[in-house]
Amino acid sequence: MHYIPVVNRGEPTMRDLENVRRIAEMAGCDPQSLPAEVLRSSQPVVLRGLVGHWPMARAGRASAEEAAAYLRRFVRDDAPAAVVTVGPPEIGGRFAYNRELSDFNFRRENVPLGVVLNTLLKYAAQESPPAIYVASTTLDTWLPGFRAENDLALGLPDPLASIWIGNRTRIPAHQDLPDNLACVVAGRRRVTLFPPQQLSNLYIGPLDFTPAGQAISLVDIDAPDFERFPRFAEALAHARVAELGPGDAVFIPSMWWHHMQALEDFNVLVNYWWRQSPAWMDTPMNALMLAIMTVRDLPPDQREIWSDVFRHYVFGAGEATDAHIPPGARGVLGPFDEDQARALRARLLQRLNR
Amino acid sequence: MLTAETLRKIDELTGIDPRALPDSVLGSKQPLVLRGIAADWPLVRAGRESPRAACDYLLRFYRQATVGVFLGPPEIEGRFFYDEDLSGLNFKPALIKLDTVLEEIVRHADAVRPPALYVGSTSIDTALPDFRRANDLGFGQRDPLASIWISNRSRIAAHHDLPDNLACVAVGRRRFTLFPPDQLENLYIGPIDFTPAGQPISLVDFRKPDFARFPKFAAALAQARVAELGPGDAIFIPSLWWHHIESLEGMNVLVNYWWRDTPDYMDSPVNALLHAIMTVRDLPEEQRRTMAQMFQHYVFAPGEQTAAHIPEGARRVLGPLDAARVRELRAYLLKRLNR
C-alpha cells in the first residue's frame, strides 16, 4: 500500500478539488480470498481490477449496450418494479433538496428494470438528459442468477449485495453504518471520501428529512460555496479521492462520508454491505434523535450530567461498568442479545406512542 | 462510618417564607436544608404529639384510597433492596387501603422488630384530597407534583430522580445522605432495567459498606453531604443528585414536591440512554468513537454552528423543539422502530 501525499494547501480554490489526496491502492488481491486487513480496516482502500474478471465488468468495458444486454439476461418479467430516482436536467445529476430544503429536487417512480435500461440507453445520445438512478437494489431479488456469475467470496456473515444503475449522477456525501465494498462494473465513478471526524466541516443537513435515509452534506462538491460553507476547505484537506473504472473496487469503512459521482452515460455499481455488529443492534441514529429530543435542550449543567451518564454506560463502557453486579442480574448492562433488543424496542414503541 | 461528625453537612437556610419559596431555593444547583419551614402544618403539630395523633389527623382526609405498599419481613430491617443474588426483591409490593396501612404502622410503632412497611410516592390529591389546604408550601408559577411517603423505620438505597425535589419531614425523623450527580461510578449503581422502585440504586449497604467489594465508595463518601431532619424541616434535592434516605422513627411521614423546569414533551433521557446502550455500546471501538463524536456534536455540545447552515424553516429536530415538533419526531421514530 502506498499513499500519494497531499499537494499544496492554502486558500480554498477549485484547484483544491484537483489536489485532494488519493485513496490508498492495493493491487493483486485475490478476489476469492480478500485479506481480513482490508475488510476490517478503518481506512479506505482502492482495489484495482478486483472484479475485472466478472462477465459483467467485461461487458461494461466493451460498451453501455453490452453492459445493458448482459444485465437484461437476468431481468425477470415477474420481478417487482425497481424504484427509480428521477431528476430534471437542471439538477446536473445532483439528487438533493430544493433551494429552501422544503422538498427534494427529484421524484421517485416504480419502473420495471428492463424499461429503465432501455431508457438509459435512449438518453445516452442526448446532451442534457434527466438524471436517472436506480439505487441500492437487492441483486438476488431483481436480478436472480447474476451473482452466480459475478460475486465475491467475502467470508463474511450475510453481506447484502446490491446493484446501482444510472447515468451521470452525483450523490452528496453521506455515511452508512455498515462497511462497504463497492465495485464499479460499467461506466466510471469518482469516489470522494472524508473521515468520520469531518462531520462538522461537511455541513450535514437535516437528520429527519433526508433524500434517501441518510443525512447528506449540503455542499455541492463540484462548485463549493466557500462563503456559505467555509469549513468545507478543512474537510477537503482531509478528503481522499479515487476514480474507478469497470472492475475496480473501493472499500469504504463504516461511517466514512462518501460522495459518489457517476461519470458516464451508463454506470453500474455492485456493492456489498455488512456490519461488524449484529443486525438487531439497529441504527444508532434513532438513539441520537431521541437524545436530541430529551437531552440537548436541558440546562447546560444537567446536560453535562447526562453526558457523563452516557459516557459511563455507552461510550466509555467497559468491563468495570457492570463488574459489581452479579452476572445473572446485569440486564441491559450485561451482554445484549436479540431478545433484549426486541423487548427494548417494544418498550420504546410504547413510550413513544403515548 | 456514616456519622454526622465525619461527613460534610448540607448548607442550611433560614428565614424563608413557606408561602413563597424563592428561586434562590427552587433553582439552586446545590442541596439546601430549610429548618422549620413546615413547622406550622397541622400534621407536623399532630406528629409531635404521637404517631396516633398523626394517624388520626391523616384519616380525616381518608376517602377509601388504596395505595401501593412495600411489605418486608423484620429481617430486612427496613432496607428495601434486592434479594441475595439480585434475581428478585427482598420485599413484596401490595395494594392496601390506606387506613389499614396507617393502623398497622401505629400498632407496630413501638415494636423492636416490626415488619417493614413503606408507602412510597403517593399522590396526595388522589389519596388524601384536601390535605394540602392546611399543609402546603408556596411554589408560585411552578406546578409541582405533591406526594406523601408513610413508613416505619426504613433505609432507601441511594438513587436519583430527574425532577428537582423539595421534601418536608412532617412526622418522625429522617437522615439524608446526598452525593453529587458525578458520583455515579463511585456508588456502584445496580441494574438499570430491573429496579426496586423505578430508579436504579446503589448496591452499597450504607450501614456497613463492604469496601473490599466497593472500594470506590470511599471516594463517594468524601463528596457526600448529610442532614438529619425533624418534623417541619425540609430539604431541597437538585435534579439528579443521588440520595440515600433513612427513616428513623416508629412512624415517619414525608411530603415532597417534584417539578421539572423543562417542558413535559422532553420526556426522560433514560429511553435514549437505553437505546444507545443497545445500538452504540457494543459497536467496534472505532465506530463507537465516531458515534460519541456525533452525540457530542448534536446533543451534548451543540452550538450556533450546529444548524446554522440549514435554512431556518428546514432544521426540523436540529432547530428549536416544541410540542408540535416533538410529536412529529415521535411519529417519525415510531415508524423507524416499528419495522
XYZ file of C-alpha atoms in Angstrom, chain B:
339
model
C -18.608 5.499 59.303
C -21.620 7.475 58.217
C -21.867 9.699 61.213
C -22.909 13.282 61.085
C -19.477 14.137 62.502
C -17.346 12.808 59.658
C -19.412 13.833 56.655
C -19.975 17.325 55.342
C -23.275 18.899 56.400
C -25.729 20.199 53.856
C -25.923 24.004 53.847
C -28.866 25.397 55.798
C -31.057 28.398 55.052
C -33.352 30.136 57.483
C -35.917 32.886 57.202
C -37.525 31.534 54.038
C -41.224 32.347 53.566
C -43.042 28.991 53.237
C -45.837 30.632 51.226
C -43.448 31.924 48.559
C -40.349 29.782 48.171
C -37.773 31.888 46.333
C -35.806 30.955 43.183
C -32.664 31.011 45.324
C -34.017 27.769 46.803
C -36.046 26.222 43.987
C -33.446 26.982 41.327
C -30.431 26.093 43.450
C -27.751 23.856 41.967
C -26.736 22.725 45.468
C -28.787 20.906 48.082
C -30.192 23.019 50.902
C -31.837 22.363 54.241
C -34.712 24.632 55.303
C -35.236 24.188 59.040
C -38.756 24.563 60.353
C -40.260 25.632 57.037
C -43.363 23.464 57.635
C -43.433 23.816 61.432
C -46.921 25.303 61.313
C -48.550 22.450 59.445
C -51.307 20.758 61.483
C -49.809 17.374 60.543
C -46.441 18.412 61.957
C -48.096 19.507 65.219
C -50.056 16.251 65.445
C -46.919 14.225 64.753
C -45.076 15.944 67.593
C -47.825 14.666 69.892
C -47.763 10.985 68.906
C -47.990 8.559 65.995
C -51.644 8.019 66.991
C -52.397 11.723 66.680
C -50.625 11.905 63.278
C -52.565 8.886 62.091
C -55.881 10.342 63.244
C -55.115 13.638 61.552
C -54.359 11.927 58.234
C -57.502 9.793 58.476
C -59.582 12.967 58.428
C -58.771 13.171 54.713
C -59.108 9.467 54.006
C -61.595 8.652 51.219
C -61.122 4.888 50.900
C -57.982 5.251 48.774
C -55.936 2.147 48.032
C -52.188 2.735 47.975
C -49.091 0.837 46.887
C -47.166 -0.551 49.870
C -43.809 -2.305 50.147
C -44.015 -5.087 52.743
C -40.778 -6.508 54.084
C -40.068 -9.057 56.814
C -38.444 -7.812 60.063
C -35.085 -9.317 58.988
C -34.529 -6.705 56.281
C -34.575 -4.014 58.988
C -36.261 -1.599 56.663
C -33.690 -1.867 53.867
C -35.866 -2.379 50.810
C -33.489 -3.949 48.336
C -32.798 -6.870 46.044
C -32.573 -10.438 47.226
C -29.217 -12.141 47.683
C -28.312 -12.695 44.006
C -30.310 -9.755 42.621
C -32.726 -12.115 40.885
C -35.653 -10.686 42.837
C -36.503 -8.277 45.647
C -36.419 -8.706 49.429
C -39.932 -7.284 49.830
C -43.358 -7.617 48.282
C -45.344 -4.797 46.745
C -49.054 -4.832 47.632
C -52.153 -2.689 47.181
C -53.830 -1.959 50.512
C -56.379 0.523 51.862
C -54.525 3.493 53.288
C -56.304 3.346 56.664
C -55.179 -0.263 57.132
C -51.541 0.665 56.485
C -51.699 3.621 58.862
C -53.216 1.490 61.637
C -50.567 -1.208 61.106
C -47.770 1.325 61.392
C -49.227 2.834 64.562
C -49.774 -0.643 66.015
C -46.075 -1.507 65.482
C -44.767 1.975 66.317
C -43.026 0.848 69.496
C -42.144 -2.677 68.382
C -38.476 -3.731 68.465
C -38.578 -5.828 65.292
C -41.609 -4.747 63.297
C -42.298 -5.770 59.725
C -41.111 -3.080 57.329
C -43.983 -1.064 55.858
C -43.444 1.609 53.259
C -45.902 3.691 51.282
C -43.793 5.474 48.688
C -44.550 8.498 46.446
C -48.340 8.519 46.668
C -50.178 11.426 45.061
C -51.652 13.485 47.891
C -54.503 14.912 45.886
C -55.607 11.398 44.944
C -55.101 9.612 48.252
C -55.843 12.412 50.741
C -57.885 15.093 48.979
C -57.982 18.448 50.788
C -54.943 17.597 52.930
C -52.955 20.332 51.183
C -55.444 23.058 52.151
C -53.743 23.313 55.531
C -50.439 21.548 54.843
C -48.690 23.002 51.842
C -45.900 25.254 50.589
C -45.994 28.055 48.035
C -44.331 27.327 44.679
C -45.578 30.344 42.733
C -45.710 29.664 38.999
C -44.336 26.153 39.368
C -46.896 23.360 39.479
C -45.195 20.534 41.347
C -46.415 17.003 41.889
C -47.108 16.649 45.640
C -46.659 13.192 47.129
C -46.790 11.621 50.567
C -44.485 8.916 51.932
C -45.509 6.962 55.048
C -43.437 4.285 56.739
C -41.851 2.921 59.852
C -38.046 2.584 60.061
C -36.626 2.216 56.571
C -33.498 2.682 54.506
C -33.940 3.580 50.866
C -30.795 2.937 48.827
C -29.140 5.858 47.083
C -30.866 6.647 43.779
C -31.632 9.753 41.783
C -34.595 11.397 40.100
C -34.886 13.663 37.107
C -37.122 16.340 38.717
C -35.979 18.812 41.316
C -37.272 17.811 44.727
C -38.345 19.619 47.871
C -39.026 17.132 50.656
C -40.573 18.046 54.042
C -40.365 15.789 57.047
C -43.807 16.053 58.663
C -43.672 13.199 61.170
C -40.680 11.333 62.617
C -37.043 11.912 61.676
C -35.084 11.282 58.515
C -31.398 11.189 57.651
C -30.474 12.259 54.135
C -27.148 11.361 52.550
C -26.600 13.113 49.241
C -23.955 12.752 46.542
C -23.320 14.988 43.526
C -24.512 13.540 40.177
C -20.944 12.787 39.070
C -20.542 10.134 41.783
C -22.313 7.591 39.541
C -19.263 5.391 39.201
C -18.275 5.501 42.877
C -21.756 4.492 44.051
C -21.843 1.146 42.254
C -25.274 1.649 40.770
C -27.077 -1.630 40.067
C -29.218 -2.875 37.178
C -30.990 -0.151 35.246
C -33.820 -2.207 33.756
C -34.768 -4.110 36.919
C -35.112 -1.822 39.911
C -36.903 -1.978 43.278
C -38.939 1.179 42.691
C -38.301 2.505 39.207
C -34.878 4.063 39.663
C -31.513 2.281 39.645
C -29.988 2.113 43.122
C -26.575 1.899 44.733
C -25.664 -1.649 45.703
C -23.667 -0.421 48.700
C -25.183 -1.040 52.133
C -24.518 2.301 53.790
C -24.829 0.896 57.292
C -21.866 -1.426 56.748
C -20.177 -0.616 53.437
C -18.201 -3.519 52.006
C -15.100 -1.596 50.943
C -13.434 -4.748 49.655
C -16.238 -5.161 47.122
C -16.921 -1.433 46.607
C -13.543 0.293 47.068
C -14.516 3.462 45.182
C -17.333 4.103 47.637
C -14.733 5.721 49.897
C -14.294 8.394 47.211
C -18.068 8.872 47.080
C -18.179 9.396 50.832
C -15.612 12.155 50.506
C -18.178 14.003 48.361
C -21.218 13.105 50.485
C -23.347 15.647 52.318
C -25.678 14.771 55.156
C -28.509 16.215 57.167
C -30.860 14.897 59.794
C -34.319 16.383 59.571
C -37.048 16.514 62.183
C -40.725 17.446 61.968
C -41.190 20.634 59.974
C -37.735 20.592 58.350
C -37.325 20.403 54.597
C -34.548 19.610 52.137
C -34.061 20.720 48.542
C -32.512 17.956 46.428
C -31.466 19.199 42.976
C -32.213 17.147 39.884
C -30.066 14.015 39.567
C -28.345 14.302 42.952
C -28.056 10.830 44.443
C -29.938 10.493 47.726
C -29.995 7.805 50.394
C -32.857 8.249 52.845
C -33.281 6.673 56.258
C -36.471 6.963 58.273
C -35.509 6.840 61.933
C -38.715 6.566 63.972
C -41.567 4.124 64.507
C -43.739 6.306 62.285
C -42.479 8.683 59.624
C -44.332 10.839 57.130
C -42.723 12.882 54.394
C -44.398 15.233 51.942
C -42.450 16.009 48.810
C -42.778 18.164 45.733
C -41.281 17.281 42.354
C -41.104 19.572 39.369
C -39.107 19.993 36.179
C -38.145 23.310 34.724
C -38.116 21.731 31.260
C -41.250 21.109 29.166
C -43.041 17.768 29.617
C -42.594 16.855 25.966
C -38.868 16.488 26.573
C -39.644 13.281 28.465
C -36.912 11.286 30.199
C -33.436 10.829 28.708
C -33.417 7.267 30.054
C -35.003 5.824 26.926
C -32.378 7.476 24.746
C -29.745 6.038 27.081
C -31.198 2.521 26.883
C -31.430 2.787 23.107
C -27.827 3.964 22.923
C -26.752 1.017 25.089
C -28.438 -1.264 22.584
C -27.245 0.403 19.377
C -23.912 2.031 20.230
C -22.200 0.456 23.239
C -21.200 -2.786 21.551
C -20.061 -1.313 18.235
C -16.412 -1.845 17.296
C -14.332 0.733 19.169
C -13.718 2.982 16.182
C -17.426 3.147 15.299
C -18.287 3.822 18.931
C -15.844 6.736 18.970
C -17.477 8.150 15.861
C -20.889 7.920 17.496
C -19.528 9.596 20.629
C -18.415 12.444 18.417
C -21.828 12.650 16.759
C -23.578 12.756 20.144
C -21.140 15.453 21.212
C -21.862 17.420 18.052
C -25.655 17.151 18.086
C -26.582 16.584 21.751
C -24.032 17.385 24.433
C -22.208 20.352 22.941
C -24.422 21.860 20.288
C -23.698 25.439 19.341
C -24.931 28.060 16.964
C -22.935 26.342 14.257
C -24.724 23.023 14.564
C -27.619 24.010 12.323
C -26.672 27.499 11.125
C -26.036 26.225 7.586
C -29.574 24.837 7.243
C -32.351 27.296 6.332
C -34.311 28.066 9.477
C -37.546 26.533 8.283
C -35.839 23.272 7.358
C -33.902 22.446 10.507
C -36.516 20.111 11.978
C -35.035 18.319 15.022
C -31.858 20.341 14.611
C -33.820 23.518 15.249
C -35.629 24.516 18.446
C -38.117 21.897 19.581
C -41.676 22.480 20.670
C -44.610 20.214 21.452
C -45.714 20.001 17.816
C -42.218 19.262 16.509
C -41.711 16.595 19.164
C -44.997 14.989 18.169
C -43.699 14.750 14.598
C -40.392 13.372 15.777
C -42.138 10.746 17.884
C -44.207 9.666 14.874
C -41.067 9.534 12.751
C -39.188 7.439 15.296
C -42.203 5.164 15.792
C -42.195 4.419 12.085
C -38.465 3.725 12.093
C -38.592 1.489 15.163
C -41.700 -0.341 14.052
C -40.139 -2.266 11.216
